[in-house]
Structures are given as C-alpha cells and as structure tokens.
CSV table of C-alpha atoms and ligand atoms in Angstrom, one decimal:
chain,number,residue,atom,x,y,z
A,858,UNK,CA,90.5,-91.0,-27.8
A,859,UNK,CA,86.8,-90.6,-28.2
A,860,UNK,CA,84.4,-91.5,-25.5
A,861,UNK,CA,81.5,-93.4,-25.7
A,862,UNK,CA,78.1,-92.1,-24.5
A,863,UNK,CA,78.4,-94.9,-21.8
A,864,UNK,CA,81.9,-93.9,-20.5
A,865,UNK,CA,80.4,-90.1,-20.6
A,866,UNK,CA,77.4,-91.2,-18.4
A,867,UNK,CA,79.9,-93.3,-15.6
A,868,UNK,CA,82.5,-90.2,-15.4
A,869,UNK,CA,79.7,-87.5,-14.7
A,870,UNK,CA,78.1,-90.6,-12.5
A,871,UNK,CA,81.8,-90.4,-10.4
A,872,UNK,CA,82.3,-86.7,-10.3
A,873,UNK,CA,79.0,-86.5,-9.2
A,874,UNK,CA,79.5,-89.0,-6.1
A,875,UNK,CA,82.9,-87.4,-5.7
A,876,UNK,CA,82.5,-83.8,-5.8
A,877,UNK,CA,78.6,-83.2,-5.9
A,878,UNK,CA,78.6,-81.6,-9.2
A,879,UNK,CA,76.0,-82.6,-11.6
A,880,UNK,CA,76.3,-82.9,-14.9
A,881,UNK,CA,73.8,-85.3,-16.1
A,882,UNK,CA,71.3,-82.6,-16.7
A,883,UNK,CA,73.6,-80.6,-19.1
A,884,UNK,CA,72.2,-80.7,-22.9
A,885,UNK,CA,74.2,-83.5,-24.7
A,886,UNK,CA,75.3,-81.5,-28.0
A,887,UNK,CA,77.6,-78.9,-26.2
A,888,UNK,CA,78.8,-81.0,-22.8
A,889,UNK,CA,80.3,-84.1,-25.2
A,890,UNK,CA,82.2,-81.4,-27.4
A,891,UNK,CA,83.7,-79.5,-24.7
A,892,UNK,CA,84.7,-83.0,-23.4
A,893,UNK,CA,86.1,-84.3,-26.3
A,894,UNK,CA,88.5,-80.7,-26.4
A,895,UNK,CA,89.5,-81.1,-22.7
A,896,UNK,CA,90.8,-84.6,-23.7
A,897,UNK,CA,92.5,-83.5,-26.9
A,898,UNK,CA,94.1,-80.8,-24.8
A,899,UNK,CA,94.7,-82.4,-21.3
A,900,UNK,CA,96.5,-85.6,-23.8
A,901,UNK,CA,95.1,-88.5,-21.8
A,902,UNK,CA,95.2,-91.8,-22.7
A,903,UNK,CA,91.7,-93.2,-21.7
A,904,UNK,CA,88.4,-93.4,-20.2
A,905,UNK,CA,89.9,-94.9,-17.1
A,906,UNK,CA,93.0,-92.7,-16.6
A,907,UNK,CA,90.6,-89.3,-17.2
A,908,UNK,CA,88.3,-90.7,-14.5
A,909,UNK,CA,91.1,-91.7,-11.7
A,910,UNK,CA,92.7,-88.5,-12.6
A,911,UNK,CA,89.8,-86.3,-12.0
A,912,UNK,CA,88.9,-88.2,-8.9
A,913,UNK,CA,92.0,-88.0,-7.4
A,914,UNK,CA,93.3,-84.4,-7.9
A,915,UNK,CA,91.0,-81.9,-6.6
A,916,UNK,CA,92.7,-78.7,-8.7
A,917,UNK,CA,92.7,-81.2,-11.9
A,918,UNK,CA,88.6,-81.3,-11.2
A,919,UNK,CA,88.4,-77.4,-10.6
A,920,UNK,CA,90.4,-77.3,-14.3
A,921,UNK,CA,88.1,-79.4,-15.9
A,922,UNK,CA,85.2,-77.7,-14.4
A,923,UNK,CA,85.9,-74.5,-16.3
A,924,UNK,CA,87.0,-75.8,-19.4
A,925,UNK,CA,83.7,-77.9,-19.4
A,926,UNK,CA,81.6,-75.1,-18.6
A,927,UNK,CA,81.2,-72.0,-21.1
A,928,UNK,CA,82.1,-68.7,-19.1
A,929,UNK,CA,81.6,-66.6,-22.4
A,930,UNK,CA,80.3,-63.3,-21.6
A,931,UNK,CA,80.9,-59.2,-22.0
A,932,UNK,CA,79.6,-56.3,-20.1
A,933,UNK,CA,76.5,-55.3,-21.4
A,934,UNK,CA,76.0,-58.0,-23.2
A,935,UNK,CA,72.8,-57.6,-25.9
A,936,UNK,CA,72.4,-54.1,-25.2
A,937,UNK,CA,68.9,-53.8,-25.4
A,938,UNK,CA,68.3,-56.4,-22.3
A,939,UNK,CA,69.9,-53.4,-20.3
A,940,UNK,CA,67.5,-50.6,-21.8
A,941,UNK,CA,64.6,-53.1,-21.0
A,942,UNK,CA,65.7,-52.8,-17.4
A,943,UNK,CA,66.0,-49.7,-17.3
A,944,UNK,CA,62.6,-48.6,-18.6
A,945,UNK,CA,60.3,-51.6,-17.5
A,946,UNK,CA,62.2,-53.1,-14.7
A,947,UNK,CA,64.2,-50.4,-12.5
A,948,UNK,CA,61.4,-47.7,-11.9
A,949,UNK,CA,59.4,-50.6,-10.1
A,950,UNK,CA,61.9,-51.4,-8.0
A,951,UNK,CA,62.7,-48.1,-7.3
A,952,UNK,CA,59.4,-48.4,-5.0
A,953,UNK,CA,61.1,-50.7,-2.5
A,954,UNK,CA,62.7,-49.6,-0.1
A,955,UNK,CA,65.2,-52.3,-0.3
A,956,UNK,CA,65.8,-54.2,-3.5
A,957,UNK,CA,67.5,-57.4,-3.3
A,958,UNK,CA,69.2,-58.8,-7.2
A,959,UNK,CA,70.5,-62.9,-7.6
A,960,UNK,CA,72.7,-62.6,-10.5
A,961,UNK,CA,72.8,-66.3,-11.1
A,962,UNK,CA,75.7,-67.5,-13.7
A,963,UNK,CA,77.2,-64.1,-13.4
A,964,UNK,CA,80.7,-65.6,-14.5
A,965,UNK,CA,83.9,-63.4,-14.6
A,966,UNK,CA,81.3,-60.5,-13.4
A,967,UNK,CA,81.0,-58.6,-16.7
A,968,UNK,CA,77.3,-58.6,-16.6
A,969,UNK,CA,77.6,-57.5,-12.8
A,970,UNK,CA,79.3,-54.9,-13.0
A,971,UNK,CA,76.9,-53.6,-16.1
A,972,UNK,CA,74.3,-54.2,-13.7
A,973,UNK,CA,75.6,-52.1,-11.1
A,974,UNK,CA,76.7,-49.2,-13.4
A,975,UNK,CA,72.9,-49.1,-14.3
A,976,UNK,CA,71.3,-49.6,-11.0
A,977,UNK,CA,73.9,-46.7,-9.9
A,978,UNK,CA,73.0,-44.0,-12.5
A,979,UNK,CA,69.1,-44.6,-11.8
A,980,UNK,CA,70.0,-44.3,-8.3
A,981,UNK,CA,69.2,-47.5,-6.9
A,982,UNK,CA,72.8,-48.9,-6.3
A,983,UNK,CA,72.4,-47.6,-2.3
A,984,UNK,CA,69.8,-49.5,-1.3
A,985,UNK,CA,70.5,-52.8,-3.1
A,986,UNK,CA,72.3,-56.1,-2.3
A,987,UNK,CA,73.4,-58.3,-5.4
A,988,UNK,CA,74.1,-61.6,-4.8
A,989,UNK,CA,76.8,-62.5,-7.7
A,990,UNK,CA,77.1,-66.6,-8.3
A,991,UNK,CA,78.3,-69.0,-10.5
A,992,UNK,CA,79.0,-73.0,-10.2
A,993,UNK,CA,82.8,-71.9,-10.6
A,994,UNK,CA,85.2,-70.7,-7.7
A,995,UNK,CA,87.7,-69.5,-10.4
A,996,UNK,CA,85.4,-66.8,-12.9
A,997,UNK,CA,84.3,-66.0,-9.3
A,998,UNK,CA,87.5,-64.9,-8.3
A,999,UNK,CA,88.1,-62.8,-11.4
A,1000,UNK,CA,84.3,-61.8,-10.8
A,1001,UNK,CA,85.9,-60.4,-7.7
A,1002,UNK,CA,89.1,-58.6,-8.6
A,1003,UNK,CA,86.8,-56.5,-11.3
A,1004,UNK,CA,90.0,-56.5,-13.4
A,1005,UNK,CA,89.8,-56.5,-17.5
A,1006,UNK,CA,91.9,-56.0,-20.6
A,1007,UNK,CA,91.5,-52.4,-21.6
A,1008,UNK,CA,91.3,-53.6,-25.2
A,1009,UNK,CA,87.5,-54.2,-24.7
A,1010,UNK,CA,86.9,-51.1,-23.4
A,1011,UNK,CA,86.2,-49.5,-26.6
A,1012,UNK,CA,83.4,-52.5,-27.8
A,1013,UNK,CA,82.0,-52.6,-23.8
A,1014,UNK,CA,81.8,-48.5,-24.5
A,1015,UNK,CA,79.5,-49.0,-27.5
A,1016,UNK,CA,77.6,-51.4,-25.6
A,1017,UNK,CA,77.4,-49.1,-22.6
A,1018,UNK,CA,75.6,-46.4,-25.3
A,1019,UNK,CA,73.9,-48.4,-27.3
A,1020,UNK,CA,72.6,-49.4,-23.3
A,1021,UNK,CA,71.1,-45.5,-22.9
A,1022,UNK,CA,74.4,-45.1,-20.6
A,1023,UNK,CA,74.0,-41.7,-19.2
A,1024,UNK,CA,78.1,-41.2,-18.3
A,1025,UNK,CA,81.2,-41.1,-20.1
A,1026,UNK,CA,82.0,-45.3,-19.7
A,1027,UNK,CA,85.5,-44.5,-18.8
A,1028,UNK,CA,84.3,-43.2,-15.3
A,1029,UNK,CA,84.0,-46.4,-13.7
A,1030,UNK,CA,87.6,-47.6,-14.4
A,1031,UNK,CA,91.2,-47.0,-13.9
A,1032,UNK,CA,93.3,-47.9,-16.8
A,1033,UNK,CA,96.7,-50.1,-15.3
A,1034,UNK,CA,99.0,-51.5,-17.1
A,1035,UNK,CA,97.0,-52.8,-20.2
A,1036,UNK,CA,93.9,-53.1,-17.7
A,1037,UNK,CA,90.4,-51.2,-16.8
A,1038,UNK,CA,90.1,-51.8,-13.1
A,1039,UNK,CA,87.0,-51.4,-12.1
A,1040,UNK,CA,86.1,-49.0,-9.3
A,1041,UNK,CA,85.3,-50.9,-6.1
A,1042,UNK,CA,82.6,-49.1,-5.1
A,1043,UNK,CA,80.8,-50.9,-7.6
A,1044,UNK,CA,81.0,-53.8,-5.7
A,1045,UNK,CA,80.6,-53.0,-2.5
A,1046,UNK,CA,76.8,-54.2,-2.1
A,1047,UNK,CA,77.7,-57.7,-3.8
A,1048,UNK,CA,78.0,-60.3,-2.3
A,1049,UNK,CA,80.2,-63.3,-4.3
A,1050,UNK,CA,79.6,-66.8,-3.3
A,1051,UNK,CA,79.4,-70.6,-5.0
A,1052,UNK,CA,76.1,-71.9,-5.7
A,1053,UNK,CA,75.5,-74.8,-8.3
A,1054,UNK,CA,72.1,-74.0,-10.1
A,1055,UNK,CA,71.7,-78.1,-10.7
A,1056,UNK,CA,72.4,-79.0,-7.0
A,1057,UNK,CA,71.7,-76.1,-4.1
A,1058,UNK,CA,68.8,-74.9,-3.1
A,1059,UNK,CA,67.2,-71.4,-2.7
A,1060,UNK,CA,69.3,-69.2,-0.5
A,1061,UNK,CA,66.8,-66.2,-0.4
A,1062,UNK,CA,64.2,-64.2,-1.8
A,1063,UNK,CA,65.1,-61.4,-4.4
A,1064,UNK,CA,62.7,-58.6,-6.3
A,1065,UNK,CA,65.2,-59.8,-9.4
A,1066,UNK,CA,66.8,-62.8,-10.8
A,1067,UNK,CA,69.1,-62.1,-13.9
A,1068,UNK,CA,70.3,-65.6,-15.7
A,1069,UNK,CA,71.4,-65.5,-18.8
A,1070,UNK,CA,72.9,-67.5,-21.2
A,1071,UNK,CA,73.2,-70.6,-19.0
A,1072,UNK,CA,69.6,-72.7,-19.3
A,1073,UNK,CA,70.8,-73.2,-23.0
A,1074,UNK,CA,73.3,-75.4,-22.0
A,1075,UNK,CA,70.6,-77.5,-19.6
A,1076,UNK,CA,68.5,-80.4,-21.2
A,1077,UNK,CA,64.5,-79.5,-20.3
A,1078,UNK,CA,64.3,-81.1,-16.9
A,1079,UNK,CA,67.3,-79.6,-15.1
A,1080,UNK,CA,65.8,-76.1,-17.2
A,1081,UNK,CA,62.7,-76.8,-15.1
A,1082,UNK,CA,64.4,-77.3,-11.9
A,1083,UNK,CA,66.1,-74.0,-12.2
A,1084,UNK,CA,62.7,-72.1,-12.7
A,1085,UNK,CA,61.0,-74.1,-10.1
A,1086,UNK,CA,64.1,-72.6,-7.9
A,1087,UNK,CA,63.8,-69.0,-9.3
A,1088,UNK,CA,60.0,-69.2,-8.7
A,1089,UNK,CA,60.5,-70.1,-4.8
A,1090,UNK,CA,63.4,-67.2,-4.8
A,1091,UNK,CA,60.9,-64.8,-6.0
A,1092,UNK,CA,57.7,-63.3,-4.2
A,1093,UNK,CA,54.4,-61.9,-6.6
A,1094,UNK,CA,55.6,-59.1,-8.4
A,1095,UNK,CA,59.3,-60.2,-8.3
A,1096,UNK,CA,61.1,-60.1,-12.0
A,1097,UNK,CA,62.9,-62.8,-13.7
A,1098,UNK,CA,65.0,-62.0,-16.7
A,1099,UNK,CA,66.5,-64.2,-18.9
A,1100,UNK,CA,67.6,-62.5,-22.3
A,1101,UNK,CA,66.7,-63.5,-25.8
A,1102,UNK,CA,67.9,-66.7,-25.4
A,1103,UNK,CA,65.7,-68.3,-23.3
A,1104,UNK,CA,62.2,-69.1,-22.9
A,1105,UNK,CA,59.6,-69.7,-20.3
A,1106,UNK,CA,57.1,-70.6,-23.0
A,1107,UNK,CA,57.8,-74.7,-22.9
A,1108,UNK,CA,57.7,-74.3,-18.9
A,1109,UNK,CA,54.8,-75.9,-16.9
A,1110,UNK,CA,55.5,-72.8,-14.7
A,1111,UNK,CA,54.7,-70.4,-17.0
A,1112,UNK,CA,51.3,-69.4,-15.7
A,1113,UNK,CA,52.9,-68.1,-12.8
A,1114,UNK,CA,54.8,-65.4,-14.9
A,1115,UNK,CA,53.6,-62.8,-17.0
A,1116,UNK,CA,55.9,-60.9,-19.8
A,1117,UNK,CA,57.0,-57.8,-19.5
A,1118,UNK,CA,59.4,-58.1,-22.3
A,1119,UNK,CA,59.0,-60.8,-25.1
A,1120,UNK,CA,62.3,-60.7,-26.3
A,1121,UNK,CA,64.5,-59.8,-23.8
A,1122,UNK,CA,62.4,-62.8,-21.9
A,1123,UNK,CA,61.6,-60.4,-19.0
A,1124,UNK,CA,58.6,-61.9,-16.7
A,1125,UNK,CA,56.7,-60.6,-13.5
A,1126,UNK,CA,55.3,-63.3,-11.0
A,1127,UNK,CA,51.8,-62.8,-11.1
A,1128,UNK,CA,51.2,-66.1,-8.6
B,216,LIG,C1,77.9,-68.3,-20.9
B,216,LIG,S1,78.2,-67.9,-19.2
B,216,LIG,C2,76.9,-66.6,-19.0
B,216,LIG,C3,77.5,-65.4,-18.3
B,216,LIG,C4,76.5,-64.2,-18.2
B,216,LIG,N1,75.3,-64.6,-17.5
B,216,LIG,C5,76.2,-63.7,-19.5
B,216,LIG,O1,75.1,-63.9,-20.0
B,216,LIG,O2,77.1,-63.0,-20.1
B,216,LIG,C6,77.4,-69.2,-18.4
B,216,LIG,C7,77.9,-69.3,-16.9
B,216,LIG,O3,77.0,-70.3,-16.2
B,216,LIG,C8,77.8,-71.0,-15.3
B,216,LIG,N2,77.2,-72.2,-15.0
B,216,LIG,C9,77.2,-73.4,-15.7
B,216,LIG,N3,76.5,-74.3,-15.0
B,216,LIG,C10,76.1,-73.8,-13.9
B,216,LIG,C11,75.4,-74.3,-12.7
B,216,LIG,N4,75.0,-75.6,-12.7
B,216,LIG,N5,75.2,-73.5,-11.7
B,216,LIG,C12,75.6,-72.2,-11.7
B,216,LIG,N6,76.3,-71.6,-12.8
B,216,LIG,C13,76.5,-72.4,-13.8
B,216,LIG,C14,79.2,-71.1,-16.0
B,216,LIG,O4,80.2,-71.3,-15.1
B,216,LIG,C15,79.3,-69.8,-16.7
B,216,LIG,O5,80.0,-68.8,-15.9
C-alpha cells in the first residue's frame, strides 16, 4: 500500500488531535519514506486500518513514533564540533558561576554523554545542569541507562581523539557483557525529560543550546519556530550550536546571532 499525500495529511491531522504530536511541520522528502517503511514493515492493509490502529493503541503510537523519527547518532559525533567547544565555547562559560546546557534532540544520549566527558575534563562538569531531551520517551530511556555495545568503542575512541580528548576513552566506562556502561557520575547533573521541539514551549533559560541534526528534518517554518524558541531560552551572550548541518543564514532571526564558528554553525546572541 502506498499513501497518498492526502491520506498523509489526515493521519498526522488525527495523531495530532489524539496525542498532540505534530508532524505537519516535518520536511516531506524524509517523513513519507519513513512512512512508507513502517507500513511495509508493520504489514497493514490500509489508510484506514493504520489510522484506527494508531489511534487506538497507545504503545502502537509510541512504536511508530520512533520508527518515524531518525534517532541516528554516535558519541562525538563530527569531531571537530567538540574541539570548537572546547576552544571557543567552554572558556566563556567557565566565567559563570553556574552554566546551565539544553541538549535538545539528544536521542539515545551519545552526544550527552560526549558532552559531559568534555565539560568534565575542562572542569566545568560541577557546576553545570544539562537538561537532556528528545520528542521520544524510549531513546530517552536508553539516554538514561548510558548503556552501549562495546563494539563502538573503538570508532567512539577515535572520535574522542580526533575531539582533543585529554584521557584514555576507556576511563569513563565499564565493559559488561558485550557492553561499555557508562559511569554514572556522568550523569548525575542531567536532568532527562520529554519535550517536543514542534509543540512545548520554553522551559528555561540556558548559557548553551546544542541541537543537532534534527532542524534538517523540519520544513522552514517549524525550523523557525525552533529558533524563535532557542532565542527566548537564551539570554545576550548565550551560545547556540547547531553542527555543520544547519544554518541560521535563511533565518529572519539571524541578526540576533553572531558566528563564532561558520562551520560548526556556532552562534553568540548578540540581542
Ligand atoms: C538524528 S537524531 C540527532 C541526535 C543528536 N543530536 C546527534 O546529532 O547525534 C534526531 C533526534 O531528534 C529527535 N526529534 C525529532 N523530532 C523532534 C521534536 N519535534 N522535538 C524534539 N526532538 C525531536 C528524534 O527523536 C531524534 O532522537
């Protein structure tokens, strides 16, 4: 079964009434093909039956949620973004006596947990609170437990390095039956919670915002609502880092930012 663009439109229509997820904003391209694989895999019949079905089954919903969304990520992902921190970003937050971080899409809490390592060896770990969240419960969870397959440990290593990591990687983890656990003191100024970048509101005001790899997937208006929300989380001065790929160059708020890092897409509020 293939949907039609009008069937696509009426399910995200429902599952927004139902559930308050909205996916109407999500760029068309990569939403319709990630449909189109849960039908294949999920075997239903029709528009109809896909729509009741979601509708009605609450753990269905949370299913479809993740398989619709892309949760793809590694700990210290592009390299370089973590070395731009760590030079431009970290020694002017270093001056606060309290530094408050939104990790926003952090999924399965690869890129937290980078985060922290960082923050940690520069010494800043103490007196910061990172607030880790994602639009789903489930990579949450996982986010939580800190638990991955040792097999990545040796490509997450040479990321670590190629980073500027100042300690032997296999500090921060206990190797468990074909796992790295990570060490739970990396986690214990993070806060986990739900929060749905299309939807909620801002929950507070941060000297960083990390979001990475998650506006690509958001046509240009529901892009400009996030940055309209990152710009009322952040005071003057306050960093927002996006990675290379994103942009605040075809935002209307860009005059509020200026670059600290062209690619790595690192910005400082300036107003
Ligand atoms: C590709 S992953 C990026 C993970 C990480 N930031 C990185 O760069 O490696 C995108 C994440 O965005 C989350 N996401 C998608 N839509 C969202 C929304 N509306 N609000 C919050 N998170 C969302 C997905 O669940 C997923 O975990």
């Amino acid at each position: 079964m293939v949907l039609e663009d009008d069937q696509i439109e009426d399910l995200f229509v429902s599952v927004k009434r139902r559930y308050g997820y909205d996916f109407t904003g999500y760029s068309e391209a990569s939403i319709k093909r990630r449909l189109q694989k849960f039908i294949e895999t999920s075997e239903i019949q029709s528009a109809g039956a896909l729509r009741n079905h979601l509708l009605q089954d609450e753990t269905f919903f949370r299913f479809f949620l993740d398989e619709i969304t892309v949760n793809v990520t590694e700990m210290f992902r592009d390299p370089l973004f973590f070395a731009s921190l760590k030079k431009n970003v970290f020694p002017l937050l270093n001056t606060y006596p309290f530094i408050k971080i939104w990790d926003a899409g952090c999924a399965s809490g690869e890129e937290l947990y980078s985060l922290a390592i960082f923050l940690d060896e520069d010494g800043l770990y103490g007196k910061s609170r990172i607030y880790a969240t994602d639009i789903s419960q489930r990579v949450l969870d996982k986010a939580m437990d800190g638990i991955y397959p040792i097999d990545l440990m040796k490509e997450y290593t040479g990321n670590y390095i190629h980073a500027g990591g100042k300690r032997s990687f296999s500090e921060y983890y206990t190797a468990m039956y074909g796992n790295a656990i990570f060490h739970s003191s990396l986690k214990k100024n993070v806060m986990f919670s739900a929060h749905n970048l299309a939807v909620d509101e801002s929950f507070n005001e941060f000297n960083l915002i990390v979001c990475r790899n998650v506006l690509i997937y958001f046509k240009r208006q529901l892009q400009e609502r996030v940055i309209e929300l990152f710009l009322k989380s952040l005071p003057v001065f306050g960093f927002l880092a996006l990675g290379n790929k994103e942009t605040l160059s075809f935002s209307s708020f860009k005059n509020h930012f200026e670059e600290i890092d062209r690619l790595q897409k690192i910005y400082r509020r300036i107003n």
